[in-house]
Amino acid sequence: MALVDRIGSGLWTSVAVLYFTYVSRLSIAQVGTLVAVAGAIGIAGAPLGGRMADRLPITRVLPAIQLVRALASFALLTTDNYVLLLVFSAVGSLGDRAANILTRLYATRVAGPDRVRYQAVQRTVANAGWAIGGLVAAASLAGDTVTAYQWLLAGDALSFIASALLTLRCGEPPSSSSTVATSKNPGPRPRPANPWRDRPYLAYVATETVLFLDDAVFKVGLPLWIAHASNAPHGLAPVLLVLNNVMVVALQVPLARFGTTTAAARRLLVPLSAAFALGGITMALSATGSPVTATLLLTASAIVFTLAEMLHATVSWELSVALAPDTAQGAYLGVHGLAQSAQRSFGPLAVTAAIAIGPIGWTAFGTIIAVTCMIQHRLVRDTLSRAPLSVPPVTVSEN
């Protein structure tokens, strides 16, 4: 399911800007505004998806969301009207964020105490799907025809339909809230906790927003830094993106074994802090050397930031669930999903600011995230000491 979904996303995401430019004939300003507005509206998809998951079966809600995404993608093929393109893109973005949360919650409920490893496998498969979709898109655009763009968009829509059909074949996992309701102590069902009134969890989500900035490093920071401030060849940028993808596919599952309990995940925040700081330093140093030195330092920075990305994914999967009460996991994970969604809006601004300042900017960038890691380390300790874990720490067997 994740593979099919991400192959479709890889087909479209890599060419979306080009489609709006060459097929829909939008100006650069129009494309930029469309992407920004659609992304901003999409932020609401995470809490919306989480709320629905606490009230309705995931295996029914998720296919419905996938069909909405498919309709939005097909609708883009029917018009060049700017307002309609913006509306359809916003609907697709809203569905994308909701589907991400629903997929993650499904994996959490199915895997139970094995959730970290399960999520690692799913992320590996998703990255492979992105790579396959991107390669197909690159090959399809060799002729640079309007038809090729249209078929890629249609392929994206068809992938959502296929994913919906696959989801319908899956069994509904038991939710913690339903378990509570049918326990040996009958009575009124307790009112689910409200994440918007849970200040410690909101503070945790705020720190997560900063830690997700590694995403902007690869999508915006590295390419722009290579093009404008380093002596490395411009062709290094796509190579480092491939390196990032390959490392995630190869190492995400093995690294997940170091964060299979809440305590272990919290301890990973210390090396994660060091990785972010080192990544910022190597980026800064890459502007001061020869082309060979710059290439080596940028490669080292890409490796370190990729390690940080994988460690943070492992930590985030465990802590976001462990800090949430059983009766409202969907709502809490929906709020947690806002961190990544919000980062997509301000992340590019943060890395472009670092680039504008220069080497010191990258050093400050890495240092700020490193300090945030340690703030989260303290915050999680204090939160867990005040309340019982939603899921008891369980050491996952290596067999």
Short mmCIF file of N, CA, C and O in Angstrom, two decimals, residues 11-12 15 18-19 22-25 77 136-137 139-155:
data_model
loop_
_atom_site.label_atom_id
_atom_site.label_comp_id
_atom_site.label_asym_id
_atom_site.label_seq_id
_atom_site.Cartn_x
_atom_site.Cartn_y
_atom_site.Cartn_z
N LEU A 11 5.92 10.10 -9.02
CA LEU A 11 5.62 10.48 -10.40
C LEU A 11 5.25 11.96 -10.50
O LEU A 11 5.68 12.66 -11.42
N TRP A 12 4.44 12.43 -9.54
CA TRP A 12 3.88 13.77 -9.63
C TRP A 12 4.73 14.84 -8.96
O TRP A 12 4.97 15.91 -9.54
N VAL A 15 7.54 16.51 -10.83
CA VAL A 15 7.26 17.29 -12.04
C VAL A 15 6.13 18.30 -11.85
O VAL A 15 5.73 18.96 -12.81
N LEU A 18 6.87 21.82 -12.96
CA LEU A 18 7.02 21.86 -14.41
C LEU A 18 5.67 21.74 -15.10
O LEU A 18 5.41 22.40 -16.12
N TYR A 19 4.77 20.91 -14.56
CA TYR A 19 3.44 20.77 -15.15
C TYR A 19 2.70 22.10 -15.13
O TYR A 19 2.13 22.54 -16.14
N TYR A 22 4.60 24.52 -17.75
CA TYR A 22 4.60 24.25 -19.19
C TYR A 22 3.26 23.77 -19.73
O TYR A 22 2.96 23.94 -20.91
N VAL A 23 2.44 23.13 -18.90
CA VAL A 23 1.14 22.63 -19.35
C VAL A 23 0.03 23.63 -19.02
O VAL A 23 -0.77 23.99 -19.88
N SER A 24 0.00 24.07 -17.76
CA SER A 24 -1.03 25.03 -17.35
C SER A 24 -0.66 26.47 -17.70
O SER A 24 -1.51 27.36 -17.57
N ARG A 25 0.58 26.70 -18.08
CA ARG A 25 1.06 28.02 -18.51
C ARG A 25 0.93 29.08 -17.41
O ARG A 25 0.55 30.23 -17.65
N LEU A 77 -6.33 17.75 -14.45
CA LEU A 77 -6.20 17.52 -15.89
C LEU A 77 -7.29 18.23 -16.68
O LEU A 77 -7.17 18.36 -17.91
N VAL A 136 10.89 6.94 -13.05
CA VAL A 136 9.93 6.82 -14.14
C VAL A 136 9.59 8.19 -14.69
O VAL A 136 9.48 8.38 -15.91
N ALA A 137 9.42 9.17 -13.80
CA ALA A 137 9.11 10.53 -14.24
C ALA A 137 10.25 11.11 -15.08
O ALA A 137 10.02 11.72 -16.13
N ALA A 139 12.46 9.47 -16.85
CA ALA A 139 12.49 8.80 -18.15
C ALA A 139 11.35 9.27 -19.04
O ALA A 139 11.52 9.45 -20.25
N SER A 140 10.18 9.49 -18.46
CA SER A 140 9.01 9.89 -19.24
C SER A 140 9.15 11.28 -19.83
O SER A 140 8.56 11.58 -20.88
N LEU A 141 9.92 12.13 -19.15
CA LEU A 141 10.05 13.52 -19.61
C LEU A 141 11.20 13.71 -20.59
O LEU A 141 11.56 14.84 -20.92
N ALA A 142 11.79 12.61 -21.04
CA ALA A 142 12.90 12.72 -22.00
C ALA A 142 12.46 13.46 -23.25
O ALA A 142 13.22 14.24 -23.83
N GLY A 143 11.20 13.25 -23.67
CA GLY A 143 10.70 13.93 -24.85
C GLY A 143 10.09 15.28 -24.55
O GLY A 143 9.81 16.05 -25.48
N ASP A 144 9.86 15.60 -23.27
CA ASP A 144 9.33 16.89 -22.83
C ASP A 144 8.04 17.26 -23.57
O ASP A 144 7.90 18.34 -24.13
N THR A 145 7.05 16.34 -23.55
CA THR A 145 5.78 16.58 -24.22
C THR A 145 4.67 16.79 -23.20
O THR A 145 4.75 16.32 -22.06
N VAL A 146 3.62 17.50 -23.62
CA VAL A 146 2.47 17.72 -22.75
C VAL A 146 1.82 16.40 -22.36
O VAL A 146 1.41 16.20 -21.21
N THR A 147 1.77 15.49 -23.30
CA THR A 147 1.16 14.18 -23.03
C THR A 147 1.89 13.45 -21.90
O THR A 147 1.26 12.80 -21.06
N ALA A 148 3.22 13.55 -21.89
CA ALA A 148 3.99 12.88 -20.84
C ALA A 148 3.63 13.42 -19.47
O ALA A 148 3.43 12.65 -18.51
N TYR A 149 3.51 14.74 -19.36
CA TYR A 149 3.13 15.34 -18.08
C TYR A 149 1.74 14.86 -17.66
O TYR A 149 1.49 14.55 -16.49
N GLN A 150 0.82 14.81 -18.61
CA GLN A 150 -0.54 14.41 -18.29
C GLN A 150 -0.61 12.95 -17.83
O GLN A 150 -1.35 12.62 -16.91
N TRP A 151 0.17 12.09 -18.46
CA TRP A 151 0.18 10.69 -18.06
C TRP A 151 0.79 10.50 -16.67
O TRP A 151 0.35 9.63 -15.90
N LEU A 152 1.78 11.31 -16.34
CA LEU A 152 2.36 11.22 -15.00
C LEU A 152 1.35 11.64 -13.94
O LEU A 152 1.25 11.01 -12.88
N LEU A 153 0.59 12.68 -14.21
CA LEU A 153 -0.44 13.11 -13.28
C LEU A 153 -1.54 12.04 -13.17
O LEU A 153 -2.03 11.75 -12.07
N ALA A 154 -1.91 11.45 -14.30
CA ALA A 154 -2.91 10.38 -14.28
C ALA A 154 -2.39 9.17 -13.50
O ALA A 154 -3.13 8.52 -12.75
N GLY A 155 -1.11 8.88 -13.66
CA GLY A 155 -0.51 7.77 -12.90
C GLY A 155 -0.56 8.02 -11.41
O GLY A 155 -0.79 7.08 -10.62
#
